[in-house]
Amino acid sequence: MRDPNDLLKGLTEEQKAAVLDDSESLAVVAAAGAGKTRVLTRRYLRHVLWEGISPERLLSITFTRKAAAEMKQRIVGELREWGRDDYAQAAETGPIQTIDSFCEGLLRENALEAGLDPTFGVLEGAPADHVLESSIREAIGAAVDDPIASGLIDEIAGESGYRTRHRRLEAAAGDLIGHWRRLGLSRGEMEELHQDPSHLLKTWHRAVHKDLPDDIAKGVDPESESFFADLKAIWKRGRPAWLAARDPAIELKAAEHACGLGALACEAWRLFENRMREIQQFDFPALETMALGLIERSAHVRERVGAQFAAVLVDEAQDLNPRQHRLLDSLPVTRKLLVGDPQQSIFGWRQADARLFLERAQRGHLRLSENWRSGAEILRFVDGLFGELWAEGYQAMLPPEAERRPRRPSAIETWRLRARDSTVVAARIRELVDEGLAPGDISVLVRKASSGVRLLDDLQREGVPACLTGGTDRYYARLEVRDLANALRALADPTDDFALLASLRGPFARLSMDSLAMLAQRRPMGDALETFEPPIEDDRGRLDAFRRWFLPLRAQADRLPAWEVLARILAESGVLEAFATRPSGRRAIANARKLLLLATELPEEGAYAFARRIREIQELGHREGDAPSQEQSDLVTIMTIHKAKGLEFEAVVVTDLGEAPGANKEVAVDPETGLFTASFAKTRSTFEQVLRHRANEREDREELRLAYVAMTRAKTRLCLVMPDSSKDRAPAKRISPILKRLRASGLEWQEKAQE
């Protein structure tokens, strides 16, 4: 048995203080690379080894499943090193989990009181999107009984454009429901709020009025229909850009549109909840809402939770949304530790609100201030840059006394490009490898996954082994997935001529256009396939090979489950060999196998129904990552900045720093109240301008935090890819402070300009 005092070995004074603090509720504000995982782990070990608390009574909350698995592995390993295999085994099955998993477990343990089937399922991914989308469509179809909602639909129906009225409404309603549910708002309150346009307009006025300077607020009446016009008239100096003071008729029309969309969204929300109840499958927002309601209304459940857990430890607390904060506050556990860094709050699109963590920290907190990950040159640069940008609000990572301590050497360089060209970035990364950096030590952090896709192809052309971690979120749009879906449809529905022609033209047969054109003249095409003779000699052997596996399988496909049909396609058609010849062959093969795995999760679904599901998912734009295609330890890693959070790399290349975030064009939502406006009219209302102005400010702040997170992943080398401001007129305004800081910096950094 090791000496118990060894628990504090290797910790800094700040880290020791966080491990030893006995406050009932403690917030630890941890800088990037300050060792928060070490602190959480040692705090956990303190509870177990010093206080004798069993791991089953320690609730540890992490932000992602991956983080939960890593923390569990670390804790179990350390307990085994301490010779406590009994505790290690308990920790292996103990509550080290995401907040969603905790809610799921709480509801299963108290299913009777929650009014649930204990075997309820979790609805996530494509199936969840499908149920929500069908609920929205049903709500739109029933809107004829609501004059305001049906009026909105009629107005949009008369507009031209690439998106149909239903697609515009479906996307806007889906976004709105997502915002409201993540904020923990009540459907009933939102429904009542959006019943009357005139009442809603006054609510908008009051929301703006409460944020006005006192001297301005006294001069206007928020109950007046001319509120915005009156406000503009008296606000002579320093008037904000959003104050346009549109015609009152325009403001009222915007409120009518909001009431119409609000009514549709609330009805779809109700249908969605009812459908989840019917099938006893619930998505994670529903699980969180039900768990919170259960704890708040049931004294018995609160008593049980209080007896079950002795302490709660929460990681990445800056990324909690209001409902999750409320859930944690409702837990009757006296000892709570929340660790987070507001400077790394980058999940605003999930309604994460770092201010709530800061409010908690104001009631008592400790700091982990010193970054132990990055070299001194990188830290001086990042501290200098963000110290200027955030002024007094910035918490430095390199304390003055730390300058005397030896640190690993590090370097910063910028790659200034005359145009946004991923081929040039790939060439620069090739140079890093040629200099001696191992590909596995290099990570490229992109703002958008689409940038990573382009760069991956360019790196492969440069001969640099690389992978895109976490996929592209475009799995269902992949060519190989579309090829297999076409084959499924052609097999299950002999009348689907398009699917048959696509399969014959694709990797299954590769017939020429001349042969396909001649086949297309024969109807029914599915029957003609059996005796058709192609006019092109090379096509005849290909078509014979296609018919040998296709025709026997077609005779049975309508009676087989999708997974079995897919399995036979992959085994008999030779399509995997065809996929292997593509530029990204490994990924294509892995994605084909992933589709088979997804089909096995729906064992009763037929081939045609599964193919139709894929098509609907493609139309929804559901986000699903590619399957991993090979080991990544010896590859350059490309990932989004969001996915890189919590990780570290020897060398980091940061791209897309000049990219502006993609805003939703239809709906602007206030993250505190849930008030929103919808951009269905040609002229935006003043309140919409207010919301979009506030949203732009939030996005600007979050973009800087994204840059901070990206730069603090680097240990020894940081490469920043930036447009040359003298050549490129498009870079976002956020990039100029970074360029200005670089030019004024006394740091040693290397500027590589595009030739």
Short mmCIF file of N, CA and C in Angstrom, two decimals, residues 598-737:
data_model
loop_
_atom_site.label_atom_id
_atom_site.label_comp_id
_atom_site.label_asym_id
_atom_site.label_seq_id
_atom_site.Cartn_x
_atom_site.Cartn_y
_atom_site.Cartn_z
N LEU A 598 -25.63 -0.05 -39.36
CA LEU A 598 -26.82 0.74 -39.08
C LEU A 598 -28.09 -0.05 -39.43
N ALA A 599 -28.03 -0.82 -40.52
CA ALA A 599 -29.19 -1.61 -40.92
C ALA A 599 -29.48 -2.71 -39.90
N THR A 600 -28.44 -3.29 -39.31
CA THR A 600 -28.66 -4.34 -38.31
C THR A 600 -29.34 -3.81 -37.05
N GLU A 601 -29.25 -2.48 -36.82
CA GLU A 601 -29.92 -1.89 -35.67
C GLU A 601 -31.43 -1.78 -35.90
N LEU A 602 -31.88 -2.03 -37.16
CA LEU A 602 -33.30 -2.03 -37.49
C LEU A 602 -33.62 -3.39 -38.13
N PRO A 603 -33.56 -4.45 -37.36
CA PRO A 603 -33.59 -5.80 -37.93
C PRO A 603 -34.88 -6.16 -38.65
N GLU A 604 -35.98 -5.45 -38.37
CA GLU A 604 -37.26 -5.78 -39.00
C GLU A 604 -37.53 -4.93 -40.23
N GLU A 605 -36.69 -3.94 -40.50
CA GLU A 605 -36.97 -3.01 -41.59
C GLU A 605 -36.56 -3.60 -42.93
N GLY A 606 -37.45 -3.49 -43.92
CA GLY A 606 -37.19 -4.01 -45.25
C GLY A 606 -36.26 -3.12 -46.04
N ALA A 607 -35.81 -3.65 -47.19
CA ALA A 607 -34.83 -2.95 -48.01
C ALA A 607 -35.38 -1.62 -48.53
N TYR A 608 -36.61 -1.63 -49.01
CA TYR A 608 -37.17 -0.39 -49.57
C TYR A 608 -37.36 0.66 -48.48
N ALA A 609 -37.88 0.24 -47.33
CA ALA A 609 -38.10 1.19 -46.23
C ALA A 609 -36.78 1.78 -45.74
N PHE A 610 -35.75 0.95 -45.68
CA PHE A 610 -34.44 1.45 -45.24
C PHE A 610 -33.87 2.43 -46.26
N ALA A 611 -34.01 2.12 -47.55
CA ALA A 611 -33.53 3.04 -48.58
C ALA A 611 -34.29 4.35 -48.54
N ARG A 612 -35.61 4.27 -48.30
CA ARG A 612 -36.40 5.51 -48.19
C ARG A 612 -35.98 6.31 -46.97
N ARG A 613 -35.65 5.63 -45.88
CA ARG A 613 -35.16 6.32 -44.69
C ARG A 613 -33.88 7.09 -45.00
N ILE A 614 -32.97 6.47 -45.76
CA ILE A 614 -31.72 7.14 -46.13
C ILE A 614 -32.01 8.40 -46.93
N ARG A 615 -32.97 8.30 -47.87
CA ARG A 615 -33.29 9.47 -48.68
C ARG A 615 -33.85 10.59 -47.81
N GLU A 616 -34.74 10.28 -46.87
CA GLU A 616 -35.30 11.30 -45.99
C GLU A 616 -34.22 11.94 -45.13
N ILE A 617 -33.29 11.12 -44.67
CA ILE A 617 -32.20 11.66 -43.85
C ILE A 617 -31.33 12.60 -44.68
N GLN A 618 -31.09 12.25 -45.93
CA GLN A 618 -30.31 13.13 -46.81
C GLN A 618 -31.01 14.47 -46.98
N GLU A 619 -32.34 14.44 -47.13
CA GLU A 619 -33.09 15.68 -47.28
C GLU A 619 -33.06 16.51 -46.01
N LEU A 620 -33.05 15.84 -44.85
CA LEU A 620 -32.99 16.54 -43.58
C LEU A 620 -31.62 17.13 -43.30
N GLY A 621 -30.60 16.63 -43.98
CA GLY A 621 -29.25 17.08 -43.68
C GLY A 621 -28.76 16.59 -42.34
N HIS A 622 -29.21 15.40 -41.94
CA HIS A 622 -28.79 14.86 -40.63
C HIS A 622 -27.28 14.73 -40.55
N ARG A 623 -26.74 15.09 -39.39
CA ARG A 623 -25.29 15.09 -39.18
C ARG A 623 -24.84 13.73 -38.66
N GLU A 624 -24.08 13.02 -39.47
CA GLU A 624 -23.55 11.71 -39.10
C GLU A 624 -22.12 11.63 -39.62
N GLY A 625 -21.21 11.24 -38.77
CA GLY A 625 -19.80 11.20 -39.16
C GLY A 625 -19.44 9.96 -39.95
N ASP A 626 -18.36 10.07 -40.76
CA ASP A 626 -17.84 8.92 -41.48
C ASP A 626 -17.33 7.87 -40.51
N ALA A 627 -17.25 6.64 -40.97
CA ALA A 627 -16.66 5.57 -40.18
C ALA A 627 -15.14 5.73 -40.18
N PRO A 628 -14.46 5.42 -39.06
CA PRO A 628 -13.00 5.47 -39.06
C PRO A 628 -12.45 4.44 -40.02
N SER A 629 -11.42 4.83 -40.80
CA SER A 629 -10.93 3.95 -41.85
C SER A 629 -9.58 3.33 -41.54
N GLN A 630 -8.81 3.85 -40.57
CA GLN A 630 -7.51 3.27 -40.26
C GLN A 630 -7.00 3.83 -38.95
N GLU A 631 -5.92 3.27 -38.46
CA GLU A 631 -5.31 3.77 -37.24
C GLU A 631 -4.83 5.19 -37.45
N GLN A 632 -4.98 6.04 -36.41
CA GLN A 632 -4.70 7.45 -36.58
C GLN A 632 -3.43 7.91 -35.88
N SER A 633 -2.74 7.02 -35.19
CA SER A 633 -1.58 7.45 -34.40
C SER A 633 -0.42 7.92 -35.26
N ASP A 634 -0.34 7.48 -36.51
CA ASP A 634 0.77 7.88 -37.37
C ASP A 634 0.29 8.76 -38.52
N LEU A 635 -0.84 9.44 -38.32
CA LEU A 635 -1.41 10.29 -39.37
C LEU A 635 -1.52 11.73 -38.88
N VAL A 636 -1.41 12.68 -39.81
CA VAL A 636 -1.79 14.05 -39.50
C VAL A 636 -3.29 14.05 -39.20
N THR A 637 -3.66 14.64 -38.09
CA THR A 637 -5.07 14.64 -37.66
C THR A 637 -5.71 15.96 -38.04
N ILE A 638 -6.83 15.87 -38.76
CA ILE A 638 -7.63 17.05 -39.07
C ILE A 638 -8.91 16.95 -38.27
N MET A 639 -9.26 18.00 -37.55
CA MET A 639 -10.51 17.99 -36.80
C MET A 639 -10.99 19.42 -36.60
N THR A 640 -12.26 19.56 -36.29
CA THR A 640 -12.78 20.88 -35.98
C THR A 640 -12.26 21.32 -34.61
N ILE A 641 -12.26 22.62 -34.39
CA ILE A 641 -11.80 23.16 -33.11
C ILE A 641 -12.69 22.64 -31.98
N HIS A 642 -13.97 22.51 -32.25
CA HIS A 642 -14.88 22.00 -31.21
C HIS A 642 -14.48 20.59 -30.77
N LYS A 643 -14.11 19.75 -31.73
CA LYS A 643 -13.74 18.37 -31.38
C LYS A 643 -12.37 18.31 -30.71
N ALA A 644 -11.53 19.33 -30.91
CA ALA A 644 -10.18 19.33 -30.33
C ALA A 644 -10.17 19.76 -28.87
N LYS A 645 -11.26 20.29 -28.40
CA LYS A 645 -11.30 20.79 -27.03
C LYS A 645 -10.94 19.68 -26.04
N GLY A 646 -10.01 19.98 -25.15
CA GLY A 646 -9.56 19.01 -24.17
C GLY A 646 -8.37 18.18 -24.62
N LEU A 647 -7.95 18.33 -25.89
CA LEU A 647 -6.83 17.56 -26.42
C LEU A 647 -5.59 18.43 -26.51
N GLU A 648 -4.46 17.80 -26.79
CA GLU A 648 -3.21 18.53 -26.96
C GLU A 648 -2.35 17.82 -28.00
N PHE A 649 -1.51 18.60 -28.69
CA PHE A 649 -0.69 18.07 -29.77
C PHE A 649 0.66 18.79 -29.77
N GLU A 650 1.69 18.10 -30.23
CA GLU A 650 3.00 18.74 -30.32
C GLU A 650 2.94 19.96 -31.24
N ALA A 651 2.39 19.78 -32.43
CA ALA A 651 2.30 20.88 -33.40
C ALA A 651 0.85 21.07 -33.81
N VAL A 652 0.41 22.31 -33.85
CA VAL A 652 -0.96 22.63 -34.22
C VAL A 652 -0.95 23.65 -35.36
N VAL A 653 -1.70 23.33 -36.41
CA VAL A 653 -1.92 24.26 -37.52
C VAL A 653 -3.36 24.72 -37.42
N VAL A 654 -3.58 26.03 -37.28
CA VAL A 654 -4.93 26.57 -37.13
C VAL A 654 -5.33 27.28 -38.42
N THR A 655 -6.39 26.81 -39.04
CA THR A 655 -6.90 27.44 -40.27
C THR A 655 -8.24 28.10 -40.01
N ASP A 656 -8.78 28.76 -41.00
CA ASP A 656 -10.14 29.32 -40.97
C ASP A 656 -10.33 30.41 -39.91
N LEU A 657 -9.24 31.03 -39.44
CA LEU A 657 -9.43 32.05 -38.41
C LEU A 657 -10.19 33.26 -38.94
N GLY A 658 -10.23 33.43 -40.24
CA GLY A 658 -10.96 34.56 -40.82
C GLY A 658 -12.37 34.22 -41.21
N GLU A 659 -12.79 33.00 -40.97
CA GLU A 659 -14.13 32.58 -41.39
C GLU A 659 -15.18 33.09 -40.40
N ALA A 660 -16.22 33.70 -40.94
CA ALA A 660 -17.33 34.12 -40.09
C ALA A 660 -18.25 32.93 -39.84
N PRO A 661 -18.90 32.86 -38.67
CA PRO A 661 -19.79 31.74 -38.40
C PRO A 661 -21.00 31.77 -39.30
N GLY A 662 -21.56 30.61 -39.55
CA GLY A 662 -22.75 30.53 -40.38
C GLY A 662 -24.00 30.73 -39.53
N ALA A 663 -24.70 31.81 -39.77
CA ALA A 663 -25.89 32.11 -38.98
C ALA A 663 -27.14 31.57 -39.67
N ASN A 664 -28.13 31.20 -38.87
CA ASN A 664 -29.40 30.78 -39.44
C ASN A 664 -30.10 31.99 -40.02
N LYS A 665 -30.57 31.88 -41.25
CA LYS A 665 -31.15 33.01 -41.95
C LYS A 665 -32.62 33.21 -41.63
N GLU A 666 -33.28 32.23 -41.08
CA GLU A 666 -34.71 32.31 -40.87
C GLU A 666 -35.10 32.78 -39.46
N VAL A 667 -34.40 32.29 -38.44
CA VAL A 667 -34.84 32.50 -37.07
C VAL A 667 -33.72 33.13 -36.25
N ALA A 668 -34.07 34.16 -35.49
CA ALA A 668 -33.16 34.74 -34.50
C ALA A 668 -33.82 34.60 -33.14
N VAL A 669 -33.12 33.98 -32.18
CA VAL A 669 -33.70 33.65 -30.88
C VAL A 669 -32.89 34.30 -29.77
N ASP A 670 -33.60 34.87 -28.80
CA ASP A 670 -32.94 35.40 -27.61
C ASP A 670 -32.66 34.23 -26.66
N PRO A 671 -31.39 34.00 -26.28
CA PRO A 671 -31.05 32.81 -25.49
C PRO A 671 -31.52 32.88 -24.04
N GLU A 672 -31.99 34.02 -23.59
CA GLU A 672 -32.46 34.13 -22.21
C GLU A 672 -33.97 33.95 -22.11
N THR A 673 -34.71 34.59 -22.99
CA THR A 673 -36.17 34.59 -22.87
C THR A 673 -36.86 33.64 -23.84
N GLY A 674 -36.16 33.24 -24.92
CA GLY A 674 -36.79 32.42 -25.94
C GLY A 674 -37.58 33.22 -26.95
N LEU A 675 -37.65 34.55 -26.79
CA LEU A 675 -38.29 35.39 -27.79
C LEU A 675 -37.54 35.25 -29.11
N PHE A 676 -38.28 35.33 -30.23
CA PHE A 676 -37.62 35.13 -31.51
C PHE A 676 -38.33 35.94 -32.59
N THR A 677 -37.65 36.09 -33.71
CA THR A 677 -38.26 36.63 -34.91
C THR A 677 -37.91 35.72 -36.07
N ALA A 678 -38.75 35.72 -37.10
CA ALA A 678 -38.55 34.87 -38.27
C ALA A 678 -38.43 35.75 -39.51
N SER A 679 -37.41 35.51 -40.32
CA SER A 679 -37.12 36.34 -41.50
C SER A 679 -37.91 35.87 -42.71
N PHE A 680 -39.23 35.93 -42.63
CA PHE A 680 -40.03 35.54 -43.78
C PHE A 680 -40.44 36.76 -44.61
N ALA A 681 -40.35 37.95 -44.04
CA ALA A 681 -40.68 39.17 -44.78
C ALA A 681 -39.44 39.72 -45.46
N LYS A 682 -39.65 40.52 -46.49
CA LYS A 682 -38.52 41.09 -47.22
C LYS A 682 -37.80 42.14 -46.38
N THR A 683 -38.54 42.82 -45.50
CA THR A 683 -37.95 43.86 -44.65
C THR A 683 -37.91 43.36 -43.22
N ARG A 684 -36.74 43.40 -42.62
CA ARG A 684 -36.60 42.94 -41.24
C ARG A 684 -37.17 43.96 -40.27
N SER A 685 -37.80 43.45 -39.23
CA SER A 685 -38.33 44.33 -38.19
C SER A 685 -37.19 44.84 -37.32
N THR A 686 -37.50 45.87 -36.54
CA THR A 686 -36.49 46.42 -35.64
C THR A 686 -36.09 45.40 -34.58
N PHE A 687 -37.07 44.67 -34.05
CA PHE A 687 -36.73 43.69 -33.02
C PHE A 687 -35.84 42.59 -33.60
N GLU A 688 -36.05 42.23 -34.85
CA GLU A 688 -35.15 41.25 -35.46
C GLU A 688 -33.75 41.81 -35.56
N GLN A 689 -33.64 43.09 -35.91
CA GLN A 689 -32.32 43.71 -35.95
C GLN A 689 -31.66 43.69 -34.58
N VAL A 690 -32.46 43.91 -33.54
CA VAL A 690 -31.94 43.85 -32.17
C VAL A 690 -31.38 42.46 -31.88
N LEU A 691 -32.20 41.42 -32.16
CA LEU A 691 -31.76 40.06 -31.86
C LEU A 691 -30.53 39.68 -32.67
N ARG A 692 -30.49 40.07 -33.93
CA ARG A 692 -29.33 39.69 -34.76
C ARG A 692 -28.09 40.47 -34.35
N HIS A 693 -28.28 41.71 -33.92
CA HIS A 693 -27.13 42.48 -33.40
C HIS A 693 -26.56 41.79 -32.16
N ARG A 694 -27.43 41.37 -31.26
CA ARG A 694 -26.96 40.68 -30.06
C ARG A 694 -26.31 39.34 -30.42
N ALA A 695 -26.91 38.64 -31.39
CA ALA A 695 -26.35 37.36 -31.81
C ALA A 695 -24.97 37.54 -32.43
N ASN A 696 -24.81 38.60 -33.22
CA ASN A 696 -23.49 38.86 -33.83
C ASN A 696 -22.45 39.14 -32.76
N GLU A 697 -22.85 39.89 -31.72
CA GLU A 697 -21.91 40.16 -30.63
C GLU A 697 -21.52 38.87 -29.92
N ARG A 698 -22.50 38.00 -29.67
CA ARG A 698 -22.19 36.72 -29.02
C ARG A 698 -21.28 35.87 -29.91
N GLU A 699 -21.56 35.86 -31.21
CA GLU A 699 -20.75 35.05 -32.12
C GLU A 699 -19.34 35.61 -32.23
N ASP A 700 -19.21 36.93 -32.21
CA ASP A 700 -17.87 37.52 -32.24
C ASP A 700 -17.06 37.09 -31.02
N ARG A 701 -17.71 37.13 -29.85
CA ARG A 701 -17.01 36.72 -28.63
C ARG A 701 -16.65 35.24 -28.69
N GLU A 702 -17.58 34.43 -29.19
CA GLU A 702 -17.31 32.99 -29.24
C GLU A 702 -16.24 32.66 -30.27
N GLU A 703 -16.18 33.42 -31.37
CA GLU A 703 -15.14 33.18 -32.37
C GLU A 703 -13.76 33.43 -31.78
N LEU A 704 -13.63 34.44 -30.94
CA LEU A 704 -12.35 34.68 -30.29
C LEU A 704 -12.03 33.56 -29.30
N ARG A 705 -13.05 33.06 -28.60
CA ARG A 705 -12.80 31.93 -27.70
C ARG A 705 -12.40 30.69 -28.49
N LEU A 706 -12.97 30.52 -29.68
CA LEU A 706 -12.56 29.41 -30.54
C LEU A 706 -11.09 29.52 -30.90
N ALA A 707 -10.66 30.73 -31.25
CA ALA A 707 -9.25 30.93 -31.57
C ALA A 707 -8.37 30.63 -30.36
N TYR A 708 -8.84 31.04 -29.18
CA TYR A 708 -8.09 30.78 -27.95
C TYR A 708 -7.96 29.28 -27.70
N VAL A 709 -9.07 28.55 -27.85
CA VAL A 709 -9.03 27.10 -27.65
C VAL A 709 -8.08 26.46 -28.65
N ALA A 710 -8.15 26.88 -29.90
CA ALA A 710 -7.30 26.28 -30.93
C ALA A 710 -5.82 26.50 -30.63
N MET A 711 -5.45 27.72 -30.27
CA MET A 711 -4.04 28.03 -30.05
C MET A 711 -3.49 27.33 -28.81
N THR A 712 -4.33 27.12 -27.82
CA THR A 712 -3.84 26.51 -26.57
C THR A 712 -3.80 24.99 -26.64
N ARG A 713 -4.07 24.40 -27.81
CA ARG A 713 -3.86 22.95 -27.98
C ARG A 713 -2.39 22.63 -28.23
N ALA A 714 -1.60 23.63 -28.65
CA ALA A 714 -0.23 23.39 -29.10
C ALA A 714 0.74 23.29 -27.94
N LYS A 715 1.65 22.32 -28.02
CA LYS A 715 2.69 22.16 -27.00
C LYS A 715 3.99 22.84 -27.40
N THR A 716 4.46 22.59 -28.61
CA THR A 716 5.78 23.12 -28.99
C THR A 716 5.78 23.95 -30.27
N ARG A 717 4.74 23.81 -31.10
CA ARG A 717 4.74 24.56 -32.35
C ARG A 717 3.32 24.97 -32.71
N LEU A 718 3.17 26.25 -33.03
CA LEU A 718 1.87 26.79 -33.38
C LEU A 718 1.97 27.51 -34.71
N CYS A 719 1.18 27.06 -35.69
CA CYS A 719 1.20 27.64 -37.03
C CYS A 719 -0.20 28.20 -37.32
N LEU A 720 -0.25 29.51 -37.60
CA LEU A 720 -1.53 30.17 -37.83
C LEU A 720 -1.65 30.50 -39.31
N VAL A 721 -2.70 29.99 -39.94
CA VAL A 721 -2.94 30.24 -41.36
C VAL A 721 -3.88 31.43 -41.47
N MET A 722 -3.41 32.49 -42.11
CA MET A 722 -4.20 33.72 -42.19
C MET A 722 -4.15 34.29 -43.59
N PRO A 723 -5.24 34.94 -44.00
CA PRO A 723 -5.20 35.64 -45.29
C PRO A 723 -4.32 36.87 -45.19
N ASP A 724 -3.65 37.19 -46.26
CA ASP A 724 -2.84 38.40 -46.33
C ASP A 724 -3.80 39.57 -46.49
N SER A 725 -3.90 40.41 -45.46
CA SER A 725 -4.89 41.49 -45.49
C SER A 725 -4.63 42.48 -46.61
N SER A 726 -3.40 42.55 -47.09
CA SER A 726 -3.11 43.47 -48.18
C SER A 726 -3.59 42.94 -49.52
N LYS A 727 -3.88 41.63 -49.59
CA LYS A 727 -4.31 41.02 -50.85
C LYS A 727 -5.76 40.57 -50.80
N ASP A 728 -6.21 40.15 -49.65
CA ASP A 728 -7.54 39.55 -49.51
C ASP A 728 -8.46 40.54 -48.82
N ARG A 729 -9.48 40.99 -49.49
CA ARG A 729 -10.40 41.96 -48.92
C ARG A 729 -11.55 41.31 -48.16
N ALA A 730 -11.56 39.99 -48.11
CA ALA A 730 -12.70 39.28 -47.53
C ALA A 730 -12.57 38.91 -46.07
N PRO A 731 -11.38 38.96 -45.44
CA PRO A 731 -11.29 38.41 -44.08
C PRO A 731 -12.20 39.12 -43.10
N ALA A 732 -12.70 38.36 -42.16
CA ALA A 732 -13.60 38.92 -41.16
C ALA A 732 -12.85 39.91 -40.28
N LYS A 733 -13.61 40.83 -39.68
CA LYS A 733 -12.98 41.88 -38.88
C LYS A 733 -12.26 41.32 -37.68
N ARG A 734 -12.63 40.10 -37.23
CA ARG A 734 -11.98 39.54 -36.06
C ARG A 734 -10.53 39.22 -36.29
N ILE A 735 -10.13 39.02 -37.54
CA ILE A 735 -8.77 38.60 -37.79
C ILE A 735 -7.78 39.75 -37.65
N SER A 736 -8.24 40.99 -37.86
CA SER A 736 -7.32 42.11 -37.85
C SER A 736 -6.62 42.31 -36.51
N PRO A 737 -7.28 42.14 -35.34
CA PRO A 737 -6.53 42.27 -34.09
C PRO A 737 -5.41 41.25 -33.97
#
